[in-house]
Amino acid sequence: MKNFYIACLIIITGIILIQACSKLEPRPLADDQLLDGPVGELNYEQNQRFLAGDIAFNDEIFTVEKGVGPIFVATSCGSCHAGDGKGHPFTTLTRFGQVDETGNHFLDQGGPQLQNRAIPGHLPETIPTGATFAKFTPPGNTGLGFLELVSDQDILSMADPHDTDGDGISGEPNWNTVPAYISPSNTIKYICRFGRKASIFNLLQQTVNAYNQDIGITSVYATKDVYTHQEIDPEVSTQTVNNVAFYLQTLKAPIQRNQQDPEVINGGAVFTQIGCENCHKQTLKTGYSPVQSLSNKEFHPYTDLLLHDMGSGLDDGYTEGSAKTYEWRTTPLWGLGLSPRSQGGSYFLLHDGRATSIEQAIEMHGGEATKARTNYSNLSKADKDALLKFLKSL
Amino acid sequence: MNIRNILLIIAGTCILPFTTHAQIDPSLLKSIPKDTVKQTMNMDAIYNRPFVSVGKLPVSVGGYMEANWQHLGTDGISEGHQFQFRRMTLFVASTISKRIKFLSEIEFEDGAKEIAIEFAALDIELHPLLNLRGGMIMNPIGAFNQNHDGPKWEFTDRPIAMTQMLPATWSNAGFGIYGKYYSKDWMFGYEAYISGGFDNSIINNEENKTFLPAAKNNPERFEESASGEPLFTGKVAVRNNKIGEIGFSYMGGVYNKYQDDGIRLDEKRSVNIWAIDFNTTLPELNTFITGEWAWIKVNVPETYSQQYGNKQQGGFIDIVQPILKRNILGWRKATLNLACRLERVDWNVGRFKETGGNIADNLWSIMPAISFRPTSETVLRLNYRYQQQKDLLGNPPSVTSGLSFGISTYF
């Protein structure tokens, strides 16, 4: 009988453990500490597409058998955008061959993107003689769907190419042609908004380009192999490309932390006061979207999606679309404070990751941002600290 | 050969002895327990298993199975309750004649998702110090690859470094020699084999890292060596019955298909693996300690991605403390153990060319456990795992933890 009681005790203990097991598991991070995750209120079908895109983006690894190589930059989307955040110098890519709006004159020599890696037995590309180049650190992915839905009218309303208001800020959109799968005309120029030079029209184009130029994978949208420059069969399905585009469209916007902290509130006021907000617009709004959580919403990306002269210090002699070599799109600042969570614990800021702190990034601003940078330099230590805390809260 | 045929052969092999004795007396089924008296080393693990033989038939059979329940969560996300039939393995051994024997091990993993002949080799003894072995051999790198039977371990999971860095269970078609020498409390053993080996997949796979186990997925490897060069595996081990056993092993060779159809495709690229393993039982306390550590060096082209590292290292240590050895619930020699496993794997040892910063892609894990052995051949084990894993860039680690319960038994 004693054995029976012992056995019962063991079984009861086991049942309690099974019931309590989830208490022994790690708690999830707070939503405002994470960049990944969908916008709220997706319906069943939208959730399925988001999950399919999530898997294709973060889990699908391309091998030689699946189309990588002979030359490439990365083997998966997730390699460059850990946790959907900003990238690391390891995944920085190089583009070359265009100095003005007349286009890229090195397309027949591998332009616009350097394929800097090669599978065994092959050699990677090198930058052709005479070509200028710039390096690009992968940006964060979060909230891109909101940016895609800002109307052209709203972008134009923030533009002031001739600085008619005399504030020293003369932002303008990047007018660029778009691929045939977006518009059949190759002469009409559209307002573009994605990428460091704002040369990409929408997230489908961004996805197609990334598959093709970053991983060397062809699709029905981009049929030319980056190595042979010949048309080959699609190496990724159209459904997958569309799912990834949908995933990018429906990633949530970063959530600001410590919003009620007086120092953060003060830092936000300093941000506006010294002129940062002239380009890093706090609030934009979306137009209609079939995704309810994206449709007609106000959001806070801290960008105007326009190109600005950033001065000679950031002029690498390379450009895209109608942008000048010294012009860069205002980088959205949302998610800035979470950058170290995806950049290996450090900051790698500005277009090529050359700034390793927020302070350095501010001090490297030139051109139209010179006045704001000077104002920043003249701030008291307390105000600088507050500003920094505000930026890290984003 | 399709799965159905394999199943038929296995069923036939197992059933044949019984069908020839239609009214067989169960007492004729002679159990050959694991040899616990004869002096053994890790290299003997293949034969040091319980078998059942029938009458005077020269064939004996055995096997083991493992099944688990687990509930693990990573960063707050859990797949919930998971019930897993990890594997069932069948052994068939045969003494063909004096000093010639054959043993095979066929494994069914995850239901029957993966069926593999893990070992099927003929052993010919010329001298205790010189035995020939040929067939499907288990490369003696480290100790776990040869000594991997579930019922021998107090943990539901196999060591990560030995299965996700080294490719256990790693078998290849090959030939070699082995031998042992005894002198009082001392034993010396050696093994040396040449076999088929790795291929390009170790640096071109869907794990996005240098991953030696990827080569296991190549169905061609039992008939064609990718590089056309032999993989050499060698091990020496020394055991003192009062101190313990230590083994040093090496496995290496050219892994890539550097030429095809007479056309040179690439330079020869090598993989080199060194491992050290040990085990001991502390006197008085009867604490059993076993561990293994391995270093891997792979020739990865400079112009390839650093995503695929050229150096790896990792290992584990298990500490098992019997706390009760007595009649429990009617089992006369039942044992209750407390145990703990510590693990560490670094899949990419090195620094980024771009920043000089450390490349991470590593994990560590601690796994306390309670195990109950009603007999030495059956184990019930309850484990708790806490694990931190970092990505390539060294971002904040993902944390995994949770409980698992498993049973494993020889039969």
mmCIF file of N, CA, C and O in Angstrom, chain A residues 361-389:
data_model
loop_
_atom_site.group_PDB
_atom_site.id
_atom_site.type_symbol
_atom_site.label_atom_id
_atom_site.label_comp_id
_atom_site.label_asym_id
_atom_site.label_seq_id
_atom_site.Cartn_x
_atom_site.Cartn_y
_atom_site.Cartn_z
ATOM 1 N N ALA A 361 26.320 61.325 -34.481
ATOM 2 C CA ALA A 361 25.448 61.465 -35.654
ATOM 3 C C ALA A 361 24.964 62.907 -35.784
ATOM 4 O O ALA A 361 24.954 63.468 -36.888
ATOM 5 N N ILE A 362 24.601 63.518 -34.656
ATOM 6 C CA ILE A 362 24.141 64.918 -34.706
ATOM 7 C C ILE A 362 25.284 65.805 -35.202
ATOM 8 O O ILE A 362 25.112 66.669 -36.063
ATOM 9 N N GLU A 363 26.471 65.582 -34.638
ATOM 10 C CA GLU A 363 27.611 66.443 -34.982
ATOM 11 C C GLU A 363 28.060 66.269 -36.428
ATOM 12 O O GLU A 363 28.745 67.129 -36.976
ATOM 13 N N MET A 364 27.700 65.186 -37.062
ATOM 14 C CA MET A 364 28.065 64.981 -38.473
ATOM 15 C C MET A 364 27.042 65.588 -39.426
ATOM 16 O O MET A 364 27.231 65.539 -40.641
ATOM 17 N N HIS A 365 25.944 66.120 -38.900
ATOM 18 C CA HIS A 365 24.963 66.785 -39.758
ATOM 19 C C HIS A 365 25.583 68.078 -40.306
ATOM 20 O O HIS A 365 26.214 68.833 -39.576
ATOM 21 N N GLY A 366 25.393 68.308 -41.601
ATOM 22 C CA GLY A 366 25.862 69.559 -42.204
ATOM 23 C C GLY A 366 24.798 70.094 -43.130
ATOM 24 O O GLY A 366 23.618 69.734 -43.021
ATOM 25 N N GLY A 367 25.196 70.936 -44.078
ATOM 26 C CA GLY A 367 24.249 71.463 -45.064
ATOM 27 C C GLY A 367 23.069 72.138 -44.410
ATOM 28 O O GLY A 367 23.239 73.025 -43.562
ATOM 29 N N GLU A 368 21.878 71.726 -44.776
ATOM 30 C CA GLU A 368 20.670 72.350 -44.238
ATOM 31 C C GLU A 368 20.543 72.154 -42.731
ATOM 32 O O GLU A 368 19.792 72.869 -42.068
ATOM 33 N N ALA A 369 21.256 71.170 -42.212
ATOM 34 C CA ALA A 369 21.136 70.870 -40.771
ATOM 35 C C ALA A 369 22.196 71.587 -39.944
ATOM 36 O O ALA A 369 22.267 71.389 -38.728
ATOM 37 N N THR A 370 22.997 72.429 -40.608
ATOM 38 C CA THR A 370 24.092 73.086 -39.885
ATOM 39 C C THR A 370 23.556 73.927 -38.722
ATOM 40 O O THR A 370 24.110 73.911 -37.613
ATOM 41 N N LYS A 371 22.466 74.643 -38.977
ATOM 42 C CA LYS A 371 21.919 75.536 -37.956
ATOM 43 C C LYS A 371 21.459 74.724 -36.742
ATOM 44 O O LYS A 371 21.744 75.081 -35.598
ATOM 45 N N ALA A 372 20.766 73.631 -37.004
ATOM 46 C CA ALA A 372 20.290 72.794 -35.899
ATOM 47 C C ALA A 372 21.468 72.193 -35.137
ATOM 48 O O ALA A 372 21.454 72.107 -33.907
ATOM 49 N N ARG A 373 22.508 71.798 -35.891
ATOM 50 C CA ARG A 373 23.683 71.219 -35.232
ATOM 51 C C ARG A 373 24.357 72.259 -34.334
ATOM 52 O O ARG A 373 24.774 71.959 -33.213
ATOM 53 N N THR A 374 24.451 73.506 -34.859
ATOM 54 C CA THR A 374 25.062 74.574 -34.054
ATOM 55 C C THR A 374 24.234 74.825 -32.801
ATOM 56 O O THR A 374 24.781 74.993 -31.701
ATOM 57 N N ASN A 375 22.920 74.845 -32.974
ATOM 58 C CA ASN A 375 22.049 75.035 -31.808
ATOM 59 C C ASN A 375 22.281 73.932 -30.779
ATOM 60 O O ASN A 375 22.297 74.176 -29.578
ATOM 61 N N TYR A 376 22.461 72.737 -31.277
ATOM 62 C CA TYR A 376 22.711 71.599 -30.370
ATOM 63 C C TYR A 376 24.025 71.818 -29.613
ATOM 64 O O TYR A 376 24.095 71.625 -28.398
ATOM 65 N N SER A 377 25.051 72.271 -30.341
ATOM 66 C CA SER A 377 26.360 72.469 -29.710
ATOM 67 C C SER A 377 26.278 73.503 -28.593
ATOM 68 O O SER A 377 27.027 73.432 -27.616
ATOM 69 N N ASN A 378 25.365 74.464 -28.765
ATOM 70 C CA ASN A 378 25.260 75.536 -27.776
ATOM 71 C C ASN A 378 24.353 75.195 -26.594
ATOM 72 O O ASN A 378 24.173 76.009 -25.702
ATOM 73 N N LEU A 379 23.778 74.017 -26.607
ATOM 74 C CA LEU A 379 22.886 73.643 -25.504
ATOM 75 C C LEU A 379 23.665 73.412 -24.213
ATOM 76 O O LEU A 379 24.854 73.061 -24.239
ATOM 77 N N SER A 380 22.986 73.625 -23.097
ATOM 78 C CA SER A 380 23.592 73.261 -21.809
ATOM 79 C C SER A 380 23.691 71.741 -21.724
ATOM 80 O O SER A 380 23.000 71.021 -22.472
ATOM 81 N N LYS A 381 24.515 71.275 -20.787
ATOM 82 C CA LYS A 381 24.650 69.825 -20.647
ATOM 83 C C LYS A 381 23.311 69.182 -20.285
ATOM 84 O O LYS A 381 22.959 68.103 -20.790
ATOM 85 N N ALA A 382 22.566 69.872 -19.439
ATOM 86 C CA ALA A 382 21.267 69.313 -19.015
ATOM 87 C C ALA A 382 20.333 69.160 -20.219
ATOM 88 O O ALA A 382 19.635 68.141 -20.355
ATOM 89 N N ASP A 383 20.326 70.165 -21.096
ATOM 90 C CA ASP A 383 19.448 70.094 -22.268
ATOM 91 C C ASP A 383 19.925 69.028 -23.249
ATOM 92 O O ASP A 383 19.124 68.334 -23.880
ATOM 93 N N LYS A 384 21.257 68.921 -23.377
ATOM 94 C CA LYS A 384 21.794 67.857 -24.262
ATOM 95 C C LYS A 384 21.394 66.485 -23.729
ATOM 96 O O LYS A 384 20.983 65.601 -24.490
ATOM 97 N N ASP A 385 21.513 66.333 -22.411
ATOM 98 C CA ASP A 385 21.148 65.041 -21.802
ATOM 99 C C ASP A 385 19.671 64.745 -22.015
ATOM 100 O O ASP A 385 19.283 63.595 -22.299
ATOM 101 N N ALA A 386 18.853 65.789 -21.860
ATOM 102 C CA ALA A 386 17.405 65.607 -22.037
ATOM 103 C C ALA A 386 17.093 65.224 -23.485
ATOM 104 O O ALA A 386 16.282 64.327 -23.756
ATOM 105 N N LEU A 387 17.768 65.914 -24.415
ATOM 106 C CA LEU A 387 17.554 65.622 -25.828
ATOM 107 C C LEU A 387 17.937 64.170 -26.132
ATOM 108 O O LEU A 387 17.209 63.443 -26.828
ATOM 109 N N LEU A 388 19.072 63.789 -25.581
ATOM 110 C CA LEU A 388 19.539 62.419 -25.805
ATOM 111 C C LEU A 388 18.546 61.402 -25.238
ATOM 112 O O LEU A 388 18.240 60.385 -25.880
ATOM 113 N N LYS A 389 18.045 61.705 -24.054
ATOM 114 C CA LYS A 389 17.103 60.779 -23.426
ATOM 115 C C LYS A 389 15.820 60.689 -24.254
ATOM 116 O O LYS A 389 15.235 59.607 -24.404
#
